[in-house]
Amino acid sequence: MGNATVVDLREGSEGEILAMADSGLVDPSSPGDAEELFRTPLALGQSFEPGSVGKTITFAAALEEGVVDPESSFSVGDRHTVSGETIRDATRHDRFDMTAAGIYARSYNTGTVMIGNELSEQQRYDWMRKAGLGEPIDIGLGLEGQSALRPPEEWDNRQPLSTQFGQGYEATALHNVQLHAMLATDGVNHPLRIVDSYVDPDGTEHLVQSEGERVFSSETSEQMLRLMEGVVEYGTGQGAQIEGYRVGGKTGTAQAAGEGGGFDGFTISFVGVAPIEDPQFLTAITVHRPSGEYGDWDLSDTFQEIMEHALSSYDVPPSGDDSGAYDGFVGERQDYPW
C-alpha cells in the first residue's frame, strides 16, 4: 500500500496540497465497502518510523547550530560504535574521507551519527519539535495526523542514535512533507492545507488563512537544498533526475513495526522538490511493506513521473543554473565505489 502527495511551493500558495492519492480505492457512494485503512488518507492517517528521510532534521539542526558546515570532513566506515551501541550502514563499504554533504547524499547512518552527536540530545529533540515532529498535523479534514516523539529522558540506550536516522519515533508522510517544504520555502513553515475556504449556510465564505512561521534560517535552507541536490546528482536518488531541471530530494528506508512487537517489514519513501534554484512543487511518495527484496526498491522513478507532470502542467521553465551540489568526498576524486 502506498500514497503520493503533491504540494504547491509557489509564492502565495505555499503549503497548498494539490493532490493526495492512495493505492487503495474508495467508492464515494459506498465508502463502507473499502478497507478500513483506506477510508482516511494514508498520508495523514498512517504513522510510521520514517527512516533515512528523517536524517534531514539531523543535518538541518547541525547546520543551524553551526556545529558543521556542508563541507566539514569525516572519516566514515560502515560501522560506528558510541557508548557500547554499534550503528551499521545498510551495506558494507570501505572507509571514506567524506563531506557532510556526501554522507547525506549516500545516506550513511554512521556518518549521520557522527554529525548528530555534535549536538546534545536536548538540542536535537528541540529541533525535531520545532520541525513539527511529536505534534499533530491538521490540514482541514477533521482528522489530525499523529506523530509520537518521546523526550530524551525517556529514550532507551539506542534511541539517542536511532532518532538521528529516522527510527525510534513515528510520524506521518505529511510530517515528512512539512519538514522538507519549510526548507524549500526559505526556512518558513507554511501550514499544510487542503481546504481553501468554508461556506456558511447563508453563503458567507471564509478563506482559510494562516501565517508562516520561520523555523530555519535562509542560509540553512539554501544549504539543505544543495544537500538534497547531491542526493539526486550522485547519491541514493539518482533516478529522480529530470532533464533540464535541478532536482533535490531524500530517500528513506525504515524497518516497519509489527502488530505483535518487533519488525516485520519495511517502509520506503522519497521526498523531492524542483527546481532547486526556485522550488515550485514538492512530491512525496511512501510505500508500506513493499514486495520484493530489500535493496531492490526505488521510488525515484515514480517521483520523476509525477514531478515532470507538475512542472509541465504549470509551465515551469527549465533551470538555467548549473548544479549547486557540494562535493561528496574530500579531495579531487569523487567517484568512489559504493
Coordinates of C-alpha atoms in Angstrom, one line a residue:
M1 CA 0.0 0.0 0.0
G2 CA 1.3 3.5 -0.8
N3 CA 0.5 7.1 -1.2
A4 CA 1.6 10.1 -3.1
T5 CA 1.3 13.8 -2.2
V6 CA 2.0 16.9 -4.3
V7 CA 2.3 20.3 -2.5
D8 CA 2.4 23.8 -4.0
L9 CA 5.5 25.8 -3.0
R10 CA 4.9 28.8 -5.3
E11 CA 4.8 32.3 -3.7
G12 CA 1.3 32.9 -2.3
S13 CA 0.3 29.3 -2.5
E14 CA 2.9 27.7 -0.1
G15 CA 1.5 24.7 1.7
E16 CA -1.5 24.0 -0.5
I17 CA -1.9 20.3 -1.1
L18 CA -2.6 19.9 -4.8
A19 CA -3.0 16.1 -4.8
M20 CA -3.1 13.3 -2.2
A21 CA -3.7 9.8 -3.6
D22 CA -3.7 6.3 -2.1
S23 CA -3.2 3.0 -3.7
G24 CA -6.5 1.7 -2.3
L25 CA -9.8 2.9 -3.9
V26 CA -12.8 4.2 -2.1
D27 CA -16.2 4.4 -3.8
P28 CA -17.8 7.7 -2.7
S29 CA -21.2 6.2 -3.0
S30 CA -20.3 3.3 -0.7
P31 CA -17.2 4.1 1.4
G32 CA -18.0 1.3 3.9
D33 CA -17.1 -1.2 1.2
A34 CA -13.5 -0.1 1.2
E35 CA -10.8 -1.5 3.5
E36 CA -10.9 0.5 6.8
L37 CA -7.3 1.6 6.3
F38 CA -8.2 3.4 3.1
R39 CA -11.2 5.3 4.5
T40 CA -8.9 8.1 5.5
P41 CA -5.9 9.3 3.6
L42 CA -2.8 7.2 4.3
A43 CA -0.5 10.3 4.2
L44 CA -2.5 11.7 7.2
G45 CA -3.7 8.6 9.0
Q46 CA -0.8 6.2 8.8
S47 CA 2.2 6.9 11.1
F48 CA 5.5 5.0 10.8
E49 CA 9.2 5.3 11.5
P50 CA 10.4 7.5 8.6
G51 CA 13.9 6.0 8.2
S52 CA 16.5 8.0 6.3
V53 CA 14.1 10.7 5.3
G54 CA 14.4 11.6 9.0
K55 CA 18.1 12.4 8.5
T56 CA 17.1 15.7 7.1
I57 CA 16.3 17.2 10.5
T58 CA 19.6 16.0 12.0
F59 CA 21.6 17.7 9.2
A60 CA 19.4 20.9 9.3
A61 CA 19.8 21.2 13.0
A62 CA 23.6 20.7 12.9
L63 CA 23.9 23.3 10.2
E64 CA 21.6 25.7 12.0
E65 CA 23.5 25.4 15.2
G66 CA 26.8 25.9 13.4
V67 CA 28.5 22.7 14.6
V68 CA 29.2 21.6 11.0
D69 CA 29.1 23.0 7.5
P70 CA 28.3 21.1 4.3
E71 CA 31.9 20.6 3.5
S72 CA 33.0 19.5 7.0
S73 CA 35.1 16.3 6.7
F74 CA 34.6 13.0 8.4
S75 CA 36.2 9.6 8.2
V76 CA 33.3 7.3 7.6
G77 CA 33.3 3.5 7.8
D78 CA 30.3 1.1 7.7
R79 CA 30.3 0.6 11.4
H80 CA 30.4 3.1 14.2
T81 CA 30.2 2.4 18.0
V82 CA 29.0 5.0 20.5
S83 CA 28.6 4.2 24.2
G84 CA 28.5 0.5 23.5
E85 CA 25.9 0.8 20.8
T86 CA 27.1 -0.1 17.3
I87 CA 25.5 1.6 14.3
R88 CA 25.8 -0.1 10.8
D89 CA 25.1 1.1 7.3
A90 CA 22.7 -0.8 5.1
T91 CA 25.6 -2.2 3.1
R92 CA 29.3 -2.8 3.7
H93 CA 31.7 -0.2 2.3
D94 CA 35.3 1.0 2.6
R95 CA 36.2 3.8 4.9
F96 CA 36.0 7.1 3.1
D97 CA 37.0 10.7 3.9
M98 CA 33.7 12.3 3.2
T99 CA 32.0 15.7 3.5
A100 CA 28.8 16.2 5.4
A101 CA 27.1 16.6 2.1
G102 CA 28.4 13.3 0.8
I103 CA 27.2 11.5 4.0
Y104 CA 23.7 12.9 3.4
A105 CA 23.8 12.0 -0.3
R106 CA 24.8 8.4 0.3
S107 CA 22.6 8.2 3.4
Y108 CA 25.2 6.6 5.7
N109 CA 23.9 6.0 9.2
T110 CA 27.4 6.0 10.6
G111 CA 28.3 9.5 9.3
T112 CA 24.9 10.8 10.3
V113 CA 25.5 9.8 13.9
M114 CA 28.9 11.5 13.8
I115 CA 27.3 14.7 12.7
G116 CA 24.3 14.4 15.0
N117 CA 26.5 13.8 18.1
E118 CA 27.9 17.3 17.6
L119 CA 24.6 18.3 19.2
S120 CA 23.3 17.4 22.6
E121 CA 20.3 15.1 22.8
Q122 CA 18.2 18.0 24.1
Q123 CA 19.2 20.2 21.2
R124 CA 18.3 17.6 18.6
Y125 CA 15.0 16.9 20.4
D126 CA 14.1 20.6 20.4
W127 CA 14.8 20.9 16.7
M128 CA 12.7 17.9 15.9
R129 CA 9.8 19.5 17.8
K130 CA 10.4 22.8 16.0
A131 CA 10.1 20.9 12.7
G132 CA 6.7 19.5 13.8
L133 CA 7.7 16.0 14.9
G134 CA 5.7 15.0 18.0
E135 CA 3.0 17.4 17.1
P136 CA -0.3 16.7 15.3
I137 CA -1.0 18.0 11.7
D138 CA -4.4 19.4 10.8
I139 CA -5.0 20.1 7.1
G140 CA -8.7 20.8 7.4
L141 CA -10.2 17.3 7.0
G142 CA -11.3 16.8 10.6
L143 CA -8.6 14.2 11.2
E144 CA -5.2 15.0 12.7
G145 CA -2.1 13.3 11.6
Q146 CA -0.3 12.0 14.6
S147 CA 3.4 11.9 15.5
A148 CA 5.0 10.2 18.5
L149 CA 8.3 11.5 19.8
R150 CA 9.4 10.8 23.4
P151 CA 11.6 13.3 25.3
P152 CA 15.3 12.5 25.7
E153 CA 14.9 11.5 29.4
E154 CA 12.6 8.6 28.2
W155 CA 14.9 7.3 25.5
D156 CA 16.5 3.9 25.8
N157 CA 20.2 3.3 25.2
R158 CA 19.8 3.2 21.4
Q159 CA 17.3 6.0 20.7
P160 CA 19.9 8.8 21.1
L161 CA 21.4 7.3 18.0
S162 CA 18.5 5.8 16.1
T163 CA 16.4 9.0 16.3
Q164 CA 19.2 10.7 14.2
F165 CA 18.4 8.5 11.2
G166 CA 14.6 8.3 11.4
Q167 CA 13.9 5.4 13.8
G168 CA 12.7 5.5 17.4
Y169 CA 9.8 7.8 16.7
E170 CA 6.8 7.9 14.4
A171 CA 5.4 10.4 12.0
T172 CA 3.0 10.5 9.0
A173 CA 4.0 11.2 5.4
L174 CA 2.7 14.7 5.9
H175 CA 5.2 15.3 8.7
N176 CA 7.9 14.4 6.3
V177 CA 6.3 16.7 3.7
Q178 CA 6.1 19.6 6.2
L179 CA 9.8 19.4 7.1
H180 CA 11.1 19.4 3.5
A181 CA 8.5 22.0 2.4
M182 CA 9.7 24.5 5.0
L183 CA 13.3 24.0 3.9
A184 CA 12.2 24.6 0.3
T185 CA 10.4 27.8 1.2
D186 CA 13.4 29.7 2.8
G187 CA 13.0 28.0 6.2
V188 CA 9.4 29.2 6.8
N189 CA 6.8 26.8 7.9
H190 CA 3.6 27.4 5.9
P191 CA 0.9 25.1 7.4
L192 CA -0.2 22.4 5.0
R193 CA -3.8 22.7 3.9
I194 CA -6.3 21.0 1.6
V195 CA -9.3 23.3 2.2
D196 CA -9.3 26.7 0.6
S197 CA -12.4 28.1 2.4
Y198 CA -15.5 27.2 4.4
V199 CA -19.0 28.4 3.3
D200 CA -21.8 29.1 5.9
P201 CA -25.4 28.1 5.3
D202 CA -26.1 31.7 4.3
G203 CA -23.4 31.6 1.6
T204 CA -20.7 33.5 3.5
E205 CA -17.3 32.3 2.5
H206 CA -14.4 32.2 5.0
L207 CA -11.0 31.8 3.4
V208 CA -8.5 29.5 5.2
Q209 CA -5.6 31.7 6.0
S210 CA -2.5 31.1 8.2
E211 CA 0.7 32.9 8.9
G212 CA 4.0 31.4 8.0
E213 CA 6.5 30.9 10.9
R214 CA 10.2 31.0 10.4
V215 CA 11.9 27.8 11.7
F216 CA 15.3 27.7 9.9
S217 CA 17.5 30.5 8.6
S218 CA 17.7 31.3 4.9
E219 CA 21.3 30.1 4.9
T220 CA 20.4 26.7 6.4
S221 CA 17.6 26.3 3.9
E222 CA 19.8 27.0 0.9
Q223 CA 22.5 24.6 2.2
M224 CA 19.9 21.8 2.7
L225 CA 18.5 22.3 -0.8
R226 CA 22.0 21.9 -2.2
L227 CA 22.5 18.8 0.0
M228 CA 19.2 17.4 -1.4
E229 CA 20.5 18.1 -4.9
G230 CA 23.5 16.0 -4.2
V231 CA 21.2 13.0 -3.3
V232 CA 19.8 13.2 -6.8
E233 CA 23.0 14.1 -8.6
Y234 CA 25.3 11.4 -7.2
G235 CA 23.6 9.8 -4.2
T236 CA 20.8 7.4 -3.4
G237 CA 18.1 9.2 -5.5
Q238 CA 19.7 9.4 -9.0
G239 CA 16.6 8.0 -10.6
A240 CA 14.8 11.3 -9.7
Q241 CA 16.8 13.3 -12.2
I242 CA 14.6 15.3 -14.7
E243 CA 16.2 16.6 -17.9
G244 CA 16.6 20.3 -17.9
Y245 CA 15.8 20.8 -14.2
R246 CA 17.7 20.9 -11.0
V247 CA 16.1 18.4 -8.6
G248 CA 16.7 17.6 -5.0
G249 CA 15.3 15.0 -2.6
K250 CA 15.8 12.4 0.1
T251 CA 15.3 8.7 0.1
G252 CA 14.2 6.7 3.1
T253 CA 14.0 3.0 4.1
A254 CA 12.9 2.0 7.6
Q255 CA 12.1 -1.2 9.4
A256 CA 8.3 -1.4 10.0
A257 CA 7.0 -2.3 13.4
G258 CA 4.6 -5.4 13.5
E259 CA 1.4 -5.7 15.5
G260 CA 2.9 -8.3 17.7
G261 CA 6.1 -6.4 18.5
G262 CA 9.4 -6.3 16.7
F263 CA 9.8 -5.5 13.0
D264 CA 8.1 -7.5 10.2
G265 CA 8.7 -5.4 7.1
F266 CA 9.9 -2.1 5.7
T267 CA 8.6 1.3 4.7
I268 CA 10.2 3.1 1.8
S269 CA 9.8 6.8 0.8
F270 CA 11.1 9.6 -1.3
V271 CA 10.5 13.3 -0.8
G272 CA 11.7 15.7 -3.5
V273 CA 11.4 19.3 -4.8
A274 CA 12.1 21.1 -8.1
P275 CA 13.5 23.2 -9.4
I276 CA 16.2 23.6 -6.7
E277 CA 17.0 27.3 -7.6
D278 CA 13.4 28.3 -7.0
P279 CA 11.3 25.4 -5.7
Q280 CA 7.8 25.3 -7.1
F281 CA 6.5 21.9 -6.1
L282 CA 7.2 19.1 -3.6
T283 CA 6.3 15.5 -4.3
A284 CA 6.4 12.7 -1.6
I285 CA 5.8 9.0 -2.1
T286 CA 5.6 6.4 0.6
V287 CA 5.1 2.6 0.2
H288 CA 4.4 0.4 3.3
R289 CA 5.7 -3.2 3.2
P290 CA 6.7 -3.3 -0.5
S291 CA 7.0 -6.6 -2.2
G292 CA 10.3 -7.9 -3.5
E293 CA 13.8 -8.0 -1.9
Y294 CA 15.5 -5.4 0.3
G295 CA 17.7 -3.2 -1.8
D296 CA 15.6 -3.5 -5.0
W297 CA 13.0 -0.9 -4.1
D298 CA 13.2 2.6 -5.7
L299 CA 10.6 5.3 -5.7
S300 CA 12.7 7.9 -7.5
D301 CA 11.3 7.0 -10.9
T302 CA 7.7 7.4 -9.6
F303 CA 8.7 10.8 -8.2
Q304 CA 10.2 11.7 -11.6
E305 CA 7.0 10.9 -13.4
I306 CA 4.8 12.9 -11.0
M307 CA 7.1 15.9 -10.8
E308 CA 7.6 16.0 -14.6
H309 CA 3.8 16.2 -15.0
A310 CA 3.6 19.0 -12.4
L311 CA 6.4 21.1 -13.9
S312 CA 4.9 20.7 -17.4
S313 CA 1.3 21.4 -16.4
Y314 CA 2.2 24.6 -14.7
D315 CA 4.7 25.7 -17.4
V316 CA 7.7 25.9 -15.1
P317 CA 10.7 26.9 -17.2
P318 CA 13.8 24.7 -17.2
S319 CA 16.6 25.5 -14.8
G320 CA 19.2 27.9 -16.2
D321 CA 21.8 27.4 -13.4
D322 CA 24.5 24.8 -13.1
S323 CA 24.3 22.3 -10.2
G324 CA 24.9 23.6 -6.8
A325 CA 25.6 20.2 -5.2
Y326 CA 28.6 20.1 -2.9
D327 CA 31.4 17.5 -3.4
G328 CA 30.7 14.3 -1.5
F329 CA 34.3 13.4 -0.8
V330 CA 37.4 15.2 0.5
G331 CA 39.9 15.9 -2.3
E332 CA 39.6 15.9 -6.1
R333 CA 38.4 12.3 -6.6
Q334 CA 34.7 12.0 -6.4
D335 CA 34.0 8.6 -8.0
Y336 CA 34.5 6.2 -5.1
P337 CA 32.6 2.9 -5.3
W338 CA 29.5 2.3 -3.1

